[in-house]
Amino acid sequence: MKLGQIRHNNMPMAAIFENGQARVIRGHTALDVVKDPKLISKAYAPIDATPILPIHPPEVWGCGCTYETSASFRDAEHGTREGMYAYVYREARPEVFFKGTARVCTGPGEPIGLRVDSKFTAPEPELALVIGPGNSIFGFTLANDVSAWDIERENALYLTQSKVYDRCCALGPVILTADSVADPYRFDMTCTLSRNGKVFYEGAVNTSKLHRKLETLVEFLTRANTVPVGTVLLTGTGIIVTHEAALAPGDVCTITIPEIGTLSNTAAVVG
Ligand code: DO4
Ligand code: MG
């Protein structure tokens, strides 16, 4: 089942997406449905509607260096003597960082942010988990952990500023519920960047390359840290764009996992 949201009477409203149409759950958001899945039975007859941000998450967290490509790129890029990123890739404790709240999230077709003080901002296409009651995995969506890599590279203590700012987190188009997924370690993800209608970067990864179990990431996130139901956890990027592919205003980033859909956003300067 695909849960998401549409704009209805100028309000975000939960909807079940089937055969390209939306069955609205009137008076409720997707967050309400994640908290109380029985609300699904209230879905109305299908209508034509476009998905918006699939959930307004109370919190968004990110995991880092969960793919070898991300850890080795960052060690090389930052010239770390101690292999700081390889360390978290290898050790039992993953990198988990706070990415923000619904305030910094942006939905399908909406702008993603380029900080005004960054010259190298990159998309980070990621599989995201929506946390359900009892720290269960309610479902999966696509995320773009848009990050100012030049600010991260300047000094590790600037990580938060490279990661958290207006429109830094795209989510969507829908949440594929966990009961519809046979094996989340078999998703094919692709990412394209295009400028003036021409593709200038293409990348791909399969979630089989993820170096962590999803349950382990949830376990570390929630250890001594009671996150609210509906929290979104980004599971890390396995697609690393090149320097030449730094995002510029107007560039379109398109991320696809066929089972979930396509998340497409245009870059715009914020600040
Ligand atoms: O360590 C910095 C962040 C890593 C990250 O966001 C990722 O690997 O996806
Ligand atoms: Mg990331």
Coordinates of C-alpha atoms and ligand atoms in Angstrom, one line a residue:
M1 CA 0.0 0.0 0.0
K2 CA 1.1 3.5 -0.8
L3 CA 0.3 6.2 1.8
G4 CA 0.9 9.9 1.1
Q5 CA -0.7 13.3 1.2
I6 CA -2.5 15.6 -1.2
R7 CA -3.6 19.2 -0.8
H8 CA -7.3 19.2 -0.2
N9 CA -9.2 22.4 0.6
N10 CA -5.7 23.9 1.1
M11 CA -4.9 21.4 3.8
P12 CA -2.5 18.5 3.7
M13 CA -4.6 15.4 3.9
A14 CA -3.7 11.7 4.0
A15 CA -4.4 9.6 0.9
I16 CA -3.9 6.0 -0.3
F17 CA -2.5 6.0 -3.8
E18 CA -3.8 3.3 -6.2
N19 CA -3.6 3.1 -10.0
G20 CA -2.5 6.8 -10.3
Q21 CA -5.4 8.1 -8.2
A22 CA -5.8 9.1 -4.5
R23 CA -8.3 7.9 -2.0
V24 CA -8.5 10.7 0.6
I25 CA -8.7 10.1 4.3
R26 CA -10.6 13.3 5.1
G27 CA -9.7 15.2 8.2
H28 CA -6.5 13.3 8.8
T29 CA -2.8 13.7 7.9
A30 CA -0.4 10.9 7.0
L31 CA 1.1 11.3 10.4
D32 CA -2.3 10.5 12.0
V33 CA -2.5 7.4 9.9
V34 CA 1.0 6.2 10.9
K35 CA 0.0 6.7 14.5
D36 CA -3.3 4.9 13.9
P37 CA -3.3 2.7 10.8
K38 CA -7.0 1.8 11.4
L39 CA -7.8 5.2 9.8
I40 CA -7.0 3.6 6.4
S41 CA -10.5 2.0 6.4
K42 CA -11.9 5.6 6.1
A43 CA -10.4 6.2 2.6
Y44 CA -12.9 7.6 0.1
A45 CA -13.4 6.8 -3.6
P46 CA -10.5 7.6 -5.8
I47 CA -9.9 11.1 -7.3
D48 CA -7.2 12.6 -9.5
A49 CA -4.7 14.3 -7.3
T50 CA -0.9 15.0 -7.1
P51 CA 1.1 13.8 -4.2
I52 CA 2.7 16.4 -1.9
L53 CA 5.1 15.9 1.0
P54 CA 4.1 12.4 2.1
I55 CA 4.3 13.1 5.8
H56 CA 5.1 16.1 8.0
P57 CA 7.6 14.3 10.2
P58 CA 8.0 15.6 13.8
E59 CA 11.7 14.8 13.5
V60 CA 14.1 13.7 10.7
W61 CA 17.4 12.0 11.4
G62 CA 20.1 10.9 9.1
C63 CA 22.6 8.0 9.0
G64 CA 26.0 8.5 7.4
C65 CA 28.7 6.4 5.9
T66 CA 26.5 3.4 5.5
Y67 CA 27.7 2.7 2.0
E68 CA 31.4 2.2 1.3
T69 CA 31.3 4.8 -1.5
S70 CA 30.2 7.5 1.0
A71 CA 32.9 6.7 3.6
S72 CA 35.8 6.4 1.1
F73 CA 34.8 9.5 -0.8
R74 CA 34.6 11.6 2.4
D75 CA 38.0 10.3 3.8
A76 CA 39.6 11.1 0.4
E77 CA 37.8 14.5 0.0
H78 CA 38.6 15.6 3.6
G79 CA 42.1 14.2 3.7
T80 CA 41.5 12.7 7.1
R81 CA 44.7 11.1 8.4
E82 CA 42.8 8.8 10.8
G83 CA 40.2 7.6 8.3
M84 CA 37.3 9.1 10.4
Y85 CA 34.6 8.1 7.9
A86 CA 36.0 4.5 7.4
Y87 CA 35.9 4.2 11.2
V88 CA 32.1 4.8 11.4
Y89 CA 31.6 2.6 8.4
R90 CA 33.4 -0.2 10.1
E91 CA 32.5 0.1 13.8
A92 CA 29.3 -1.2 15.4
R93 CA 27.9 2.3 16.2
P94 CA 26.7 4.0 13.0
E95 CA 26.8 7.8 12.4
V96 CA 23.3 9.2 13.3
F97 CA 22.7 12.9 13.1
F98 CA 19.7 15.2 13.5
K99 CA 18.5 16.5 10.1
G100 CA 15.6 18.7 11.2
T101 CA 11.9 18.7 11.5
A102 CA 9.0 19.2 8.9
R103 CA 10.2 22.8 8.7
V104 CA 13.1 21.9 6.5
C105 CA 11.3 19.2 4.4
T106 CA 10.2 19.8 0.9
G107 CA 7.9 17.6 -1.2
P108 CA 7.8 16.3 -4.8
G109 CA 8.1 19.0 -7.4
E110 CA 9.1 21.7 -4.8
P111 CA 12.5 23.4 -4.6
I112 CA 15.4 21.9 -2.8
G113 CA 17.8 24.4 -1.1
L114 CA 21.3 25.6 -2.0
R115 CA 22.8 27.6 0.8
V116 CA 23.8 31.0 -0.3
D117 CA 27.2 30.5 1.3
S118 CA 28.0 27.1 -0.4
K119 CA 29.7 26.5 -3.7
F120 CA 29.5 22.7 -3.7
T121 CA 26.1 21.4 -2.6
A122 CA 25.3 17.9 -3.6
P123 CA 22.2 15.7 -3.6
E124 CA 22.3 12.6 -1.4
P125 CA 19.7 10.1 -2.7
E126 CA 18.6 7.8 0.1
L127 CA 16.1 5.3 1.1
A128 CA 14.2 6.7 4.1
L129 CA 12.3 4.8 6.8
V130 CA 9.1 6.1 8.5
I131 CA 9.1 5.0 12.1
G132 CA 5.8 3.5 13.4
P133 CA 4.5 2.7 16.9
G134 CA 6.9 0.7 19.0
N135 CA 9.9 1.8 16.8
S136 CA 8.6 -0.4 14.1
I137 CA 9.4 0.3 10.4
F138 CA 6.0 1.6 9.1
G139 CA 7.2 2.1 5.5
F140 CA 9.8 3.4 3.0
T141 CA 10.0 6.6 1.0
L142 CA 12.7 8.4 -1.0
A143 CA 14.8 11.1 0.4
N144 CA 17.3 13.7 -0.8
D145 CA 19.7 14.6 2.1
V146 CA 20.8 17.7 0.3
S147 CA 24.1 18.7 1.8
A148 CA 26.7 21.5 1.5
W149 CA 29.8 19.3 1.0
D150 CA 32.2 22.3 0.9
I151 CA 31.0 23.4 4.4
E152 CA 31.3 19.8 5.7
R153 CA 34.8 19.5 4.2
E154 CA 36.1 22.8 5.7
N155 CA 35.7 21.4 9.3
A156 CA 34.0 18.3 10.7
L157 CA 32.4 20.5 13.4
Y158 CA 30.5 22.3 10.6
L159 CA 28.5 19.2 9.8
T160 CA 25.3 20.5 11.2
Q161 CA 25.5 23.7 9.1
S162 CA 26.2 21.6 6.0
K163 CA 23.2 19.4 6.7
V164 CA 20.4 21.5 8.3
Y165 CA 19.0 24.5 6.6
D166 CA 15.9 25.6 4.7
R167 CA 14.7 23.0 2.1
C168 CA 17.6 20.6 2.9
C169 CA 15.4 17.4 2.9
A170 CA 13.2 16.3 0.1
L171 CA 10.8 13.4 0.8
G172 CA 8.3 11.5 -1.4
P173 CA 6.4 10.9 -3.5
V174 CA 4.7 8.3 -1.2
I175 CA 5.3 5.9 1.7
L176 CA 5.4 2.3 0.6
T177 CA 4.2 0.4 3.6
A178 CA 6.6 -2.3 5.0
D179 CA 4.0 -5.0 4.6
S180 CA 4.2 -4.5 0.8
V181 CA 8.0 -5.0 0.7
A182 CA 9.4 -8.5 0.4
D183 CA 13.1 -7.4 0.7
P184 CA 14.2 -3.8 1.3
Y185 CA 17.8 -4.8 0.5
R186 CA 16.9 -5.3 -3.2
F187 CA 15.8 -1.8 -4.2
D188 CA 17.4 -0.4 -7.3
M189 CA 17.8 3.4 -6.9
T190 CA 18.8 5.8 -9.7
C191 CA 19.6 9.5 -9.6
T192 CA 19.8 11.9 -12.6
L193 CA 20.8 15.6 -12.6
S194 CA 19.7 17.7 -15.5
R195 CA 20.4 21.3 -16.5
N196 CA 18.4 23.1 -19.2
G197 CA 16.7 19.8 -20.1
K198 CA 20.1 17.9 -20.5
V199 CA 21.2 15.1 -18.2
F200 CA 24.7 15.9 -16.9
Y201 CA 25.0 13.2 -14.2
E202 CA 23.6 9.7 -13.7
G203 CA 24.2 7.4 -10.7
A204 CA 22.8 4.2 -9.4
V205 CA 23.0 1.9 -6.4
N206 CA 21.2 -1.2 -5.1
T207 CA 20.3 -1.2 -1.4
S208 CA 22.1 -4.6 -1.2
K209 CA 25.2 -2.4 -0.8
L210 CA 23.9 -0.9 2.4
H211 CA 26.4 -2.0 5.1
R212 CA 23.9 -1.9 8.0
K213 CA 20.7 -3.7 8.8
L214 CA 17.8 -1.2 8.9
E215 CA 16.8 -2.5 12.3
T216 CA 20.3 -1.7 13.6
L217 CA 19.9 1.9 12.4
V218 CA 16.6 2.2 14.1
E219 CA 18.0 0.6 17.3
F220 CA 20.8 3.1 17.5
L221 CA 18.5 6.0 16.7
T222 CA 16.1 5.1 19.5
R223 CA 18.7 4.0 22.1
A224 CA 18.2 6.4 25.0
N225 CA 16.3 8.6 22.6
T226 CA 12.5 8.4 22.5
V227 CA 11.6 9.6 19.0
P228 CA 8.0 10.4 18.2
V229 CA 6.0 8.1 15.9
G230 CA 6.3 9.4 12.3
T231 CA 10.0 10.2 12.7
V232 CA 11.8 9.8 9.4
L233 CA 15.2 8.2 9.3
L234 CA 17.4 8.6 6.2
T235 CA 19.6 5.5 5.7
G236 CA 22.6 7.1 4.0
T237 CA 23.7 7.7 0.5
G238 CA 25.3 5.2 -1.9
I239 CA 25.3 7.6 -4.8
I240 CA 28.2 10.1 -4.7
V241 CA 28.1 12.9 -7.4
T242 CA 31.3 14.3 -8.9
H243 CA 32.6 17.8 -8.3
E244 CA 31.6 18.7 -11.8
A245 CA 28.0 17.8 -10.8
A246 CA 27.7 20.4 -8.0
L247 CA 24.1 21.7 -8.0
A248 CA 23.4 25.0 -9.5
P249 CA 20.1 27.0 -9.3
G250 CA 17.6 25.5 -11.8
D251 CA 19.2 22.0 -11.8
V252 CA 16.6 19.2 -11.5
C253 CA 17.5 16.2 -9.3
T254 CA 15.4 13.1 -10.0
I255 CA 15.6 10.0 -7.7
T256 CA 13.7 6.8 -8.5
I257 CA 13.1 3.5 -6.8
P258 CA 10.5 1.9 -9.2
E259 CA 8.5 0.3 -6.3
I260 CA 8.2 3.6 -4.5
G261 CA 8.1 6.1 -7.4
T262 CA 10.1 9.2 -8.5
L263 CA 11.1 12.2 -6.4
S264 CA 12.0 15.2 -8.6
N265 CA 13.1 18.6 -7.2
T266 CA 14.6 21.8 -8.7
A267 CA 17.5 23.5 -6.9
A268 CA 17.1 27.0 -5.7
V269 CA 19.2 29.3 -3.5
V270 CA 18.0 29.8 0.1
G271 CA 19.1 32.5 2.5
Ligands
DO4_1 O1 29.3 12.1 7.6 C1 28.7 12.9 7.0 C2 27.3 12.6 6.5 C3 27.2 11.3 5.7 C4 25.9 11.1 5.0 O2 25.0 11.9 5.1 C5 25.7 10.0 4.2 O3 26.6 9.1 4.1 O4 24.7 9.8 3.6
MG2 MG 23.3 11.5 3.7

